[in-house]
CSV table of C-alpha atoms in Angstrom, one decimal:
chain,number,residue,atom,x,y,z
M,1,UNK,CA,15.1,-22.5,5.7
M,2,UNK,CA,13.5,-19.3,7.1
M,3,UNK,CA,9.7,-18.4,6.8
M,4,UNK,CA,11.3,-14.5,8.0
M,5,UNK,CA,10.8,-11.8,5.5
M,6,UNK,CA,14.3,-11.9,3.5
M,7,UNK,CA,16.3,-8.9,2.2
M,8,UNK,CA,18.5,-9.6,-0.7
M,9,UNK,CA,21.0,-7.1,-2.6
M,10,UNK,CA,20.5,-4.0,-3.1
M,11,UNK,CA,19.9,-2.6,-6.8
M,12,UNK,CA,21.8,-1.1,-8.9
M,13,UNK,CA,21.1,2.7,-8.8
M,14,UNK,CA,19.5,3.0,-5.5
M,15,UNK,CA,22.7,2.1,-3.4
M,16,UNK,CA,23.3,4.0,0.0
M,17,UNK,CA,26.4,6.3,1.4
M,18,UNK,CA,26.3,3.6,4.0
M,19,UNK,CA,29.2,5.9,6.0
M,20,UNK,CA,27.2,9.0,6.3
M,21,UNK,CA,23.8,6.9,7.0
M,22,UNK,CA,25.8,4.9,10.3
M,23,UNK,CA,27.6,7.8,11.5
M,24,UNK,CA,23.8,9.7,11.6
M,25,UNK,CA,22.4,7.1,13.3
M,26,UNK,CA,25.4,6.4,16.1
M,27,UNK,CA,24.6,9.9,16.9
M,28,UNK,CA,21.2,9.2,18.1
M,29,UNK,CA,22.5,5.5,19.5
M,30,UNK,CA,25.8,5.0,20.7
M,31,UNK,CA,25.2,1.4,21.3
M,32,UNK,CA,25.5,0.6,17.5
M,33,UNK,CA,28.3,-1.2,16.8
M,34,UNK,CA,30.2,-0.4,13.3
M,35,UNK,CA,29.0,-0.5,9.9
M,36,UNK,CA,25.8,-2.0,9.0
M,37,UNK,CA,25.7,-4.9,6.2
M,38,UNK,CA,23.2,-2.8,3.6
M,39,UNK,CA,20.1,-5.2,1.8
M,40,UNK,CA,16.9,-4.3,0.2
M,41,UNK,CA,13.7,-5.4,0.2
M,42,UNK,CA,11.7,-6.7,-2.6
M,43,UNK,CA,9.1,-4.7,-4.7
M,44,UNK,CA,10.3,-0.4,-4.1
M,45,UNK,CA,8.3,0.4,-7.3
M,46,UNK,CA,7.0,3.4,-4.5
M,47,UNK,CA,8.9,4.1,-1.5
M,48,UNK,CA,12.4,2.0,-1.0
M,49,UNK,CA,13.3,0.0,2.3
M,50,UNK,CA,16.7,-1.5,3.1
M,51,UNK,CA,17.2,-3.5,6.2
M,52,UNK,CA,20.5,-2.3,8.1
M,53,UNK,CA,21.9,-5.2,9.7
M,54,UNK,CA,24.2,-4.0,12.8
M,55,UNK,CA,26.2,-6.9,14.6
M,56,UNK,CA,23.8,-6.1,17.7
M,57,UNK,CA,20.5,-4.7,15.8
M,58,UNK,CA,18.2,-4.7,13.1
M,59,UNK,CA,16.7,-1.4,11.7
M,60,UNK,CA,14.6,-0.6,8.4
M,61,UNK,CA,15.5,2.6,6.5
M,62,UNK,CA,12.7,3.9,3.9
M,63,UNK,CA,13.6,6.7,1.6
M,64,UNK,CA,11.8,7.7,-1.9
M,65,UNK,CA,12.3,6.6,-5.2
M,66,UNK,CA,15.9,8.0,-7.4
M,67,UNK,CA,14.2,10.3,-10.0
M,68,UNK,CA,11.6,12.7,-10.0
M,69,UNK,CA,9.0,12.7,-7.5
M,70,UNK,CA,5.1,13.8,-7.8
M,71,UNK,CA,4.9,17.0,-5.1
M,72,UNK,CA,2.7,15.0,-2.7
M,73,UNK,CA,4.0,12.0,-2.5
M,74,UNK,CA,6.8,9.8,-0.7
M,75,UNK,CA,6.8,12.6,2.3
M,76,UNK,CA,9.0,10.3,4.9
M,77,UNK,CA,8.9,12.8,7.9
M,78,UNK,CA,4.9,12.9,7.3
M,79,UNK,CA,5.3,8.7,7.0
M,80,UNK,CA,7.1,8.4,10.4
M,81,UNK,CA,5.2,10.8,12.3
M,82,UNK,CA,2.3,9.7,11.6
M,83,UNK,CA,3.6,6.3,12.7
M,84,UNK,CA,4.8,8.2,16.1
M,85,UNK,CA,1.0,9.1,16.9
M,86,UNK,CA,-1.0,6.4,16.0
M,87,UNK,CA,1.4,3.9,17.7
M,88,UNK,CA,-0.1,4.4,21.5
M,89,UNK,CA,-3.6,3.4,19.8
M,90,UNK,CA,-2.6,0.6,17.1
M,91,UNK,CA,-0.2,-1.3,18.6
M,92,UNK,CA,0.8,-3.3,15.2
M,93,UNK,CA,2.9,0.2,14.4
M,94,UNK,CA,6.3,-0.3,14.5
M,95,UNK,CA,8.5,1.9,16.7
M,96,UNK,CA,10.5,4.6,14.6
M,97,UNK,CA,13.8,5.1,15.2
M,98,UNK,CA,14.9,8.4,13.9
M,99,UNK,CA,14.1,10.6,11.3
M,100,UNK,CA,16.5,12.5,9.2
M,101,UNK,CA,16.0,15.7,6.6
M,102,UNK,CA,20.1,16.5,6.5
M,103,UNK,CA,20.5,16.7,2.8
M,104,UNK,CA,24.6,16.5,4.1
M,105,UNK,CA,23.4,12.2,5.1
M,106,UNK,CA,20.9,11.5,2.3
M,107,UNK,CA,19.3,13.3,-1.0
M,108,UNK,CA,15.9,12.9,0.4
M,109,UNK,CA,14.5,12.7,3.7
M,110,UNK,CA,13.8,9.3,5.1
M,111,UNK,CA,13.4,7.4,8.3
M,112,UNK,CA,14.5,4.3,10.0
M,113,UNK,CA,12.9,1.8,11.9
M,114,UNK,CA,12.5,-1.2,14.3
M,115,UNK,CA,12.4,-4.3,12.8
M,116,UNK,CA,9.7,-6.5,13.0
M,117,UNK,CA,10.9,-9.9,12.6
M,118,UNK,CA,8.4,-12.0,10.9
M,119,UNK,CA,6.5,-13.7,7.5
M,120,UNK,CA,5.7,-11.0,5.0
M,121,UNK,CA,3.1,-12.8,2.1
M,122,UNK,CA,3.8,-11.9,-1.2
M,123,UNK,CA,2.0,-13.8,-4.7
M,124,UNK,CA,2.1,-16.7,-3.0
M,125,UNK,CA,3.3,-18.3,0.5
M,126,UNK,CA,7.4,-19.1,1.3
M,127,UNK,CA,8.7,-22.1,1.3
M,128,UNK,CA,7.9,-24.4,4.5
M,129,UNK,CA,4.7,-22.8,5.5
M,130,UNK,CA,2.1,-24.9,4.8
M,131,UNK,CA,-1.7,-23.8,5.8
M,132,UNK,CA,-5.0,-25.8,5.8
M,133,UNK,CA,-8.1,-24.3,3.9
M,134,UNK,CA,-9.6,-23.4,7.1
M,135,UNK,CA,-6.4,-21.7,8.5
M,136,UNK,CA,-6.3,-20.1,5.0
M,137,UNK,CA,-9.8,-18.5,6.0
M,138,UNK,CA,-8.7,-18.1,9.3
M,139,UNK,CA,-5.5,-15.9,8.7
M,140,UNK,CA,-7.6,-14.3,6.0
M,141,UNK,CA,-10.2,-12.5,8.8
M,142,UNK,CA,-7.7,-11.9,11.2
M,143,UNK,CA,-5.8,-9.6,8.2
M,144,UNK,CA,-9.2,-7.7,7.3
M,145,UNK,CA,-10.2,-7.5,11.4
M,146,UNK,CA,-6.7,-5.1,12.0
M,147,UNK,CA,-8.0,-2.7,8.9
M,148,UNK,CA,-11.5,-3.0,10.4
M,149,UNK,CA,-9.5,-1.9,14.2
M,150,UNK,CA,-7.9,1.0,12.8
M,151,UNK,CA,-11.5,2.1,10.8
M,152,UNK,CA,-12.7,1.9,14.4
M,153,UNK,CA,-9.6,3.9,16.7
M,154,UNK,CA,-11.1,7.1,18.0
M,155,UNK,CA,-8.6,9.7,16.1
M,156,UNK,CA,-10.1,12.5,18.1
M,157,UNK,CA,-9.1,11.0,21.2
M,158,UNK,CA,-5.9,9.9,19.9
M,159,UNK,CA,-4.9,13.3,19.2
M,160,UNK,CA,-5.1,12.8,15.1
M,161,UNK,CA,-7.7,15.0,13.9
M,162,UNK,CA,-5.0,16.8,12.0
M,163,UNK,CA,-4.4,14.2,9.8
M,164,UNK,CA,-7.7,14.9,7.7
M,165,UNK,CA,-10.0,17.7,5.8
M,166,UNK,CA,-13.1,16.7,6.8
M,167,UNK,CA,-16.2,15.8,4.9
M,168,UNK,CA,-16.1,15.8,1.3
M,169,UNK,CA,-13.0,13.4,0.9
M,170,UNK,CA,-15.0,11.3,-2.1
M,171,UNK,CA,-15.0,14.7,-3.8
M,172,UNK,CA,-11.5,15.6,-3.2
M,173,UNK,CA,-10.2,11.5,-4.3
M,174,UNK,CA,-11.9,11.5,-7.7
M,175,UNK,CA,-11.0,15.7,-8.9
M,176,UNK,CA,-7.3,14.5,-7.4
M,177,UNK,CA,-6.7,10.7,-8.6
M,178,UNK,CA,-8.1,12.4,-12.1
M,179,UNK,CA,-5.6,15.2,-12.2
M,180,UNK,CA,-3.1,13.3,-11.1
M,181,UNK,CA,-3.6,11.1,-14.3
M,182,UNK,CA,-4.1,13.3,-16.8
M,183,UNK,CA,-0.8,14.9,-15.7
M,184,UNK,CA,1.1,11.4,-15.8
M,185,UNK,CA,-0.3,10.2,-19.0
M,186,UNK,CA,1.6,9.2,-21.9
M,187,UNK,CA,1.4,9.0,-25.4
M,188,UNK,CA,1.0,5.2,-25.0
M,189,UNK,CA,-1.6,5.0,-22.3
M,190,UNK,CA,-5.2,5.3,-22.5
M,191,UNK,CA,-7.2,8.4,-21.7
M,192,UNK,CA,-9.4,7.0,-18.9
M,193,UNK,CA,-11.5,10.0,-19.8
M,194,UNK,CA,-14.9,7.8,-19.5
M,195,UNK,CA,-14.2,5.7,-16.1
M,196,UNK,CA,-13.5,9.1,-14.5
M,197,UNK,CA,-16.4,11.0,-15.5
M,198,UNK,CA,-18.6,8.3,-14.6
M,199,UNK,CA,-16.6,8.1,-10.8
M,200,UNK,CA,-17.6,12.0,-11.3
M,201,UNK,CA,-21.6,11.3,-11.7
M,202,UNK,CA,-21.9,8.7,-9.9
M,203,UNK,CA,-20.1,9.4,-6.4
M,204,UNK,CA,-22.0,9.3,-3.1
M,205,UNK,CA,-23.5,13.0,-1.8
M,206,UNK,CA,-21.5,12.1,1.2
M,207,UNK,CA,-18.8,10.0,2.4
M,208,UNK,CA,-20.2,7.1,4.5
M,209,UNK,CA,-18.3,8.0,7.6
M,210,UNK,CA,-14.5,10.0,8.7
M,211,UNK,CA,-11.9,7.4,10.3
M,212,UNK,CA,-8.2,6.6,10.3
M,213,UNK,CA,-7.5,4.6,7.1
M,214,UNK,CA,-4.2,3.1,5.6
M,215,UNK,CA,-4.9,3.6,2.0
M,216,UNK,CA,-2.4,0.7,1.2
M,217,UNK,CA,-3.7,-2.2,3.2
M,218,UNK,CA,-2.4,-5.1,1.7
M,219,UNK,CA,-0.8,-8.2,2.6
M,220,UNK,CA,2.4,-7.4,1.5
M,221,UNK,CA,2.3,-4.9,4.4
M,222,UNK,CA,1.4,-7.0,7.2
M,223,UNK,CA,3.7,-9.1,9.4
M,224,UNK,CA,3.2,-12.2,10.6
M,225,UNK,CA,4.2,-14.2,13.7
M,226,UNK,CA,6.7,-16.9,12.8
M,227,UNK,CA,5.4,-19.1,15.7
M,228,UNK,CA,1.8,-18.3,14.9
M,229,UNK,CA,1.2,-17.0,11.7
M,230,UNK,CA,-1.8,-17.1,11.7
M,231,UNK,CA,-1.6,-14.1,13.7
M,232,UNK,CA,-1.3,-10.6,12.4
M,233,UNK,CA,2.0,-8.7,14.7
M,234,UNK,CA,2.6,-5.6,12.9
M,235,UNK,CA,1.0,-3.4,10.0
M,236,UNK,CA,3.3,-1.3,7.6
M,237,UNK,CA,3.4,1.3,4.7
M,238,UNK,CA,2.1,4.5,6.6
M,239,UNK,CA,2.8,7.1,3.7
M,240,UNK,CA,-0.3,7.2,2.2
M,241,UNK,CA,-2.2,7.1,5.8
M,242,UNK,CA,-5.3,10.3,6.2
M,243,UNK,CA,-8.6,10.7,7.3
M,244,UNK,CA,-10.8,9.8,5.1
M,245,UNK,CA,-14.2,7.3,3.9
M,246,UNK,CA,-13.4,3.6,5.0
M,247,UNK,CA,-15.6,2.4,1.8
M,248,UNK,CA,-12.4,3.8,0.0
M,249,UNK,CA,-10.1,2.7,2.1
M,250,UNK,CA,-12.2,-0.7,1.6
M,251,UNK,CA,-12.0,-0.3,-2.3
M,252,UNK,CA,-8.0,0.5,-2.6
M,253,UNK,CA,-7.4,-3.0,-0.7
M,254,UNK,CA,-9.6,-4.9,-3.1
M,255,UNK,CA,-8.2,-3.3,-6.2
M,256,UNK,CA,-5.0,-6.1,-4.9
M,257,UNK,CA,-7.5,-8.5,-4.7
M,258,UNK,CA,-6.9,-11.2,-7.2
M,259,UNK,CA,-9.2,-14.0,-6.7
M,260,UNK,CA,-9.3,-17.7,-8.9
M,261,UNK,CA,-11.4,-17.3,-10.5
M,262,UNK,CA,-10.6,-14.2,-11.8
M,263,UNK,CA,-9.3,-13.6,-15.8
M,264,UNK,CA,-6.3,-15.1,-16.6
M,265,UNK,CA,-5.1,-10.5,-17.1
M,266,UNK,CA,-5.8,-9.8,-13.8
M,267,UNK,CA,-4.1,-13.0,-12.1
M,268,UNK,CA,-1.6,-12.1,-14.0
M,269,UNK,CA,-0.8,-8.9,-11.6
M,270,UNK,CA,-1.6,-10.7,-8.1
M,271,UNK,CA,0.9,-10.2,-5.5
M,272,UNK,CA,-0.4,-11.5,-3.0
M,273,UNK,CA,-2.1,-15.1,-2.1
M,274,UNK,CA,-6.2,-13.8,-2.0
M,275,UNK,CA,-6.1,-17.0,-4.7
M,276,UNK,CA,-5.6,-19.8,-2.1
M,277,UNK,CA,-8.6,-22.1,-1.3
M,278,UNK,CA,-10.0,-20.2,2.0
M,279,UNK,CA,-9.2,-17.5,1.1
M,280,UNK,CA,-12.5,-14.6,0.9
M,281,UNK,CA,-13.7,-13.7,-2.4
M,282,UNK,CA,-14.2,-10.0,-2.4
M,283,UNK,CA,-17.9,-10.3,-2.2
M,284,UNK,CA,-17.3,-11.8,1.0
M,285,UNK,CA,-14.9,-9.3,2.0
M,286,UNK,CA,-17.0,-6.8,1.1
M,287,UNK,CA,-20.3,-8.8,3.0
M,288,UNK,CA,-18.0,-9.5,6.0
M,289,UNK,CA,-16.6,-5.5,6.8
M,290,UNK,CA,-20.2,-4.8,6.7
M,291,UNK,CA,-21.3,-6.9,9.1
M,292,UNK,CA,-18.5,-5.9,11.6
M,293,UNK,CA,-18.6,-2.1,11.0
M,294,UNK,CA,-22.4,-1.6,9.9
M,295,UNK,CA,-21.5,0.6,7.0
M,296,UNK,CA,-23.8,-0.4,3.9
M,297,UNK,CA,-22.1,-1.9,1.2
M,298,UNK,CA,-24.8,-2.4,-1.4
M,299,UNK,CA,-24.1,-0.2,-4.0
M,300,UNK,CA,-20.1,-1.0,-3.6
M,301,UNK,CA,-19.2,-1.0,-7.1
M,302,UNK,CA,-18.4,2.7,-6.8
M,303,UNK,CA,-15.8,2.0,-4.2
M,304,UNK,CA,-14.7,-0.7,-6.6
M,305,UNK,CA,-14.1,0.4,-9.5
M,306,UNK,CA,-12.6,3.7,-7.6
M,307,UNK,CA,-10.0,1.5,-6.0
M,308,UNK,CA,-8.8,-0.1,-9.5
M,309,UNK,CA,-8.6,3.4,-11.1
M,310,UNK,CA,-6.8,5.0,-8.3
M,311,UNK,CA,-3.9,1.6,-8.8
M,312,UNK,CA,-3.7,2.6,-12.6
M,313,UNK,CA,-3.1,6.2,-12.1
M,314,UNK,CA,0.0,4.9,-9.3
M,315,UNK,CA,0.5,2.7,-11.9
M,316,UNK,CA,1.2,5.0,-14.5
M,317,UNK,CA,3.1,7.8,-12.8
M,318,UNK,CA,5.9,5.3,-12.2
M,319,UNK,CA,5.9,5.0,-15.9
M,320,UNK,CA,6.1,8.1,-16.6
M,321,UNK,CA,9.2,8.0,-14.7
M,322,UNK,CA,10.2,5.4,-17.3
M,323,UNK,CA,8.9,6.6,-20.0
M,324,UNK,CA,11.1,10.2,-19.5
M,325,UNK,CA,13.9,8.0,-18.1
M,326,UNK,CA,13.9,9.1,-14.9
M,327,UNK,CA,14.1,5.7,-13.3
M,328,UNK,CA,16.0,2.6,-15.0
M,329,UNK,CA,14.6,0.0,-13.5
M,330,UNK,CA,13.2,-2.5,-16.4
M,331,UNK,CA,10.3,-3.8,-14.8
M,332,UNK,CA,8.4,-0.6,-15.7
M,333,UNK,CA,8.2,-0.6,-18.9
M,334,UNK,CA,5.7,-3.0,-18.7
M,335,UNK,CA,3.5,-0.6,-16.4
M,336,UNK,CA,1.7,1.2,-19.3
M,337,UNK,CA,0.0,-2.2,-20.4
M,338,UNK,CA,-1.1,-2.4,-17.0
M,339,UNK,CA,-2.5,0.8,-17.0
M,340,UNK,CA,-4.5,-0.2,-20.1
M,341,UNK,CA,-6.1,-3.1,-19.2
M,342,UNK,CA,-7.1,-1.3,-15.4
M,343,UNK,CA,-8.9,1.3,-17.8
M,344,UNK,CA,-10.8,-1.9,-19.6
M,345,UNK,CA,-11.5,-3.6,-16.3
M,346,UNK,CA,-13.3,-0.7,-15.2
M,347,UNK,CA,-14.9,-0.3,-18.5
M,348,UNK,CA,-16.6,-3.6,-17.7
M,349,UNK,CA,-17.4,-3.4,-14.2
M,350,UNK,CA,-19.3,-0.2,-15.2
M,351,UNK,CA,-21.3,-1.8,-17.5
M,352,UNK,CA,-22.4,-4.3,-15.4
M,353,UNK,CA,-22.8,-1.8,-12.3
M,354,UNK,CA,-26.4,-1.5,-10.9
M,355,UNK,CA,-25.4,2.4,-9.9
């Protein structure tokens, strides 16, 4: 038994010219001995990631999604640099490799790197590892303290001021998250007209404050120590990274944030343990990023319900991929319900919003 993150085989349809991908990389590192033993990693409904298992070395790969792509998205070179910066002043980055844009190796760009060799926590926690209610909480402030450290790294300093617009990034999330919809809906998914024009009215004048944010901070992308795990050793998923409002940043994470006593519809989509006894209930998250950071949190039902219709429009443009059969994979077809019930979710939480 292994509490270490596992790879298993790779899916049908998004196999890898494993050939073209070793000879690439034994150009940058001589030391690599042979061919690499291809797996892949659970989840890929985004960005895919194989672990390349060399007889003297581990690496990750991450590529996009087979099919059609939206224009912004799944940029890999903008991924890994981004990586290459902020690792000097968040140390839970892991190291990349290489990068590669030779369409002669791969379709699509990507980017390998280390491997961090550790527990990854999906819906629930692996086999073997067993943790009391107060290591629960324990483990559960530890996670939110690295998103709180990266809120709080000085990106002018670090040389990263080119990763953002500036002030108005509310604004730009709520005109962009709405086209982005409208252009990805289906005939069988709802319009969502009403939950974005009340994100419309009711957004703050300003954004609360510019920092580093993830934009995917989760606990499906946070490594654990095997020895400790209590204790957080590496942070991944960098695509979506920016400047931006923490608040949102704050809001995306929560839309993951399945609690137990939440409607049997919403548990139904957890993927990741926020349901264990110890674990914070968003209101606590909420109170507890507050009191570390000093950003007012009072009126965060905006952020909230922001963060749950910014999941259904990722939601639904990996339908859409479905839906025009530009990915196979049969898990998605389910998507659009999900997409539906985000819509009534928010429908509810605006009606018992205080804004």
């Amino acid at each position: 038994m292994t509490l270490i993150d596992q790879a298993g085989a790779v899916r049908s349809g998004e196999e890898l010219d494993v050939a073209k991908i070793a000879a690439f990389l034994k150009g940058i590192d001589g030391s690599l001995e042979g061919l690499p033993t291809v797996s892949q990693f659970p989840g890929g409904a985004s960005n895919l990631t194989y672990l390349l298992s060399y007889a003297n070395r581990e690496l990750i790969l991450r590529r996009p999604p087979f099919g059609a792509k939206a224009k912004s998205a799944h940029d890999m070179l903008r991924e890994a640099n981004i990586m290459s910066e902020l690792k000097p002043v968040y140390p839970y980055v892991p190291n990349v490799f290489a990068t590669c844009q030779d369409r002669a190796v791969m379709d699509s760009n990507f980017y390998v790197m280390e491997r961090l060799r550790g527990i990854i926590l999906r819906d629930k926690l692996p086999e073997g590892l067993v943790l009391s209610e107060a290591d629960t909480r324990q483990l559960c402030l530890n996670v939110i303290d690295k998103m709180i450290a990266l809120h709080k790294v000085d990106y002018q300093a670090a040389g990263l001021a080119h990763l953002g617009k500036g002030d108005g990034y509310v604004q730009r999330q709520i005109s962009g998250w709405s086209e982005r919809y409208r252009k990805a809906r289906t005939d069988d998914a709802v319009d969502f007209e009403s939950v974005m024009r009340w994100l419309d009215e009711k957004m703050p004048a300003t954004d609360v404050a510019t920092c580093l944010i993830h934009n995917d901070f989760r606990f499906d992308n946070v490594v654990l120590d095997v020895d400790n795990p209590l204790n957080v050793i590496g942070v991944l998923d960098w695509e979506m990274a920016t400047l931006g409002d923490p608040l949102m940043d704050l809001g995306n994470t929560l839309a993951y944030w399945v609690q137990a006593d939440d409607e049997p519809q919403f548990k139904q989509m957890r993927r990741q343990p926020t349901h264990l006894r110890g674990m914070l209930t968003r209101k606590e998250v909420i109170a507890y990023y507050g009191e570390k950071t000093g950003y007012r949190t009072d009126h965060f039902d905006f952020y909230e319900i922001y963060g749950l219709f910014r999941l259904a429009v990722i939601v639904q443009q990996i339908y859409y991929r479905f839906h025009h059969g530009q990915t196979k994979n049969p898990q998605f077809a389910f998507f659009v319900h999900v997409t539906n019930y985000l819509e009534q979710r928010c429908k509810n939480l605006i009606a018992q919003s205080s804004i």
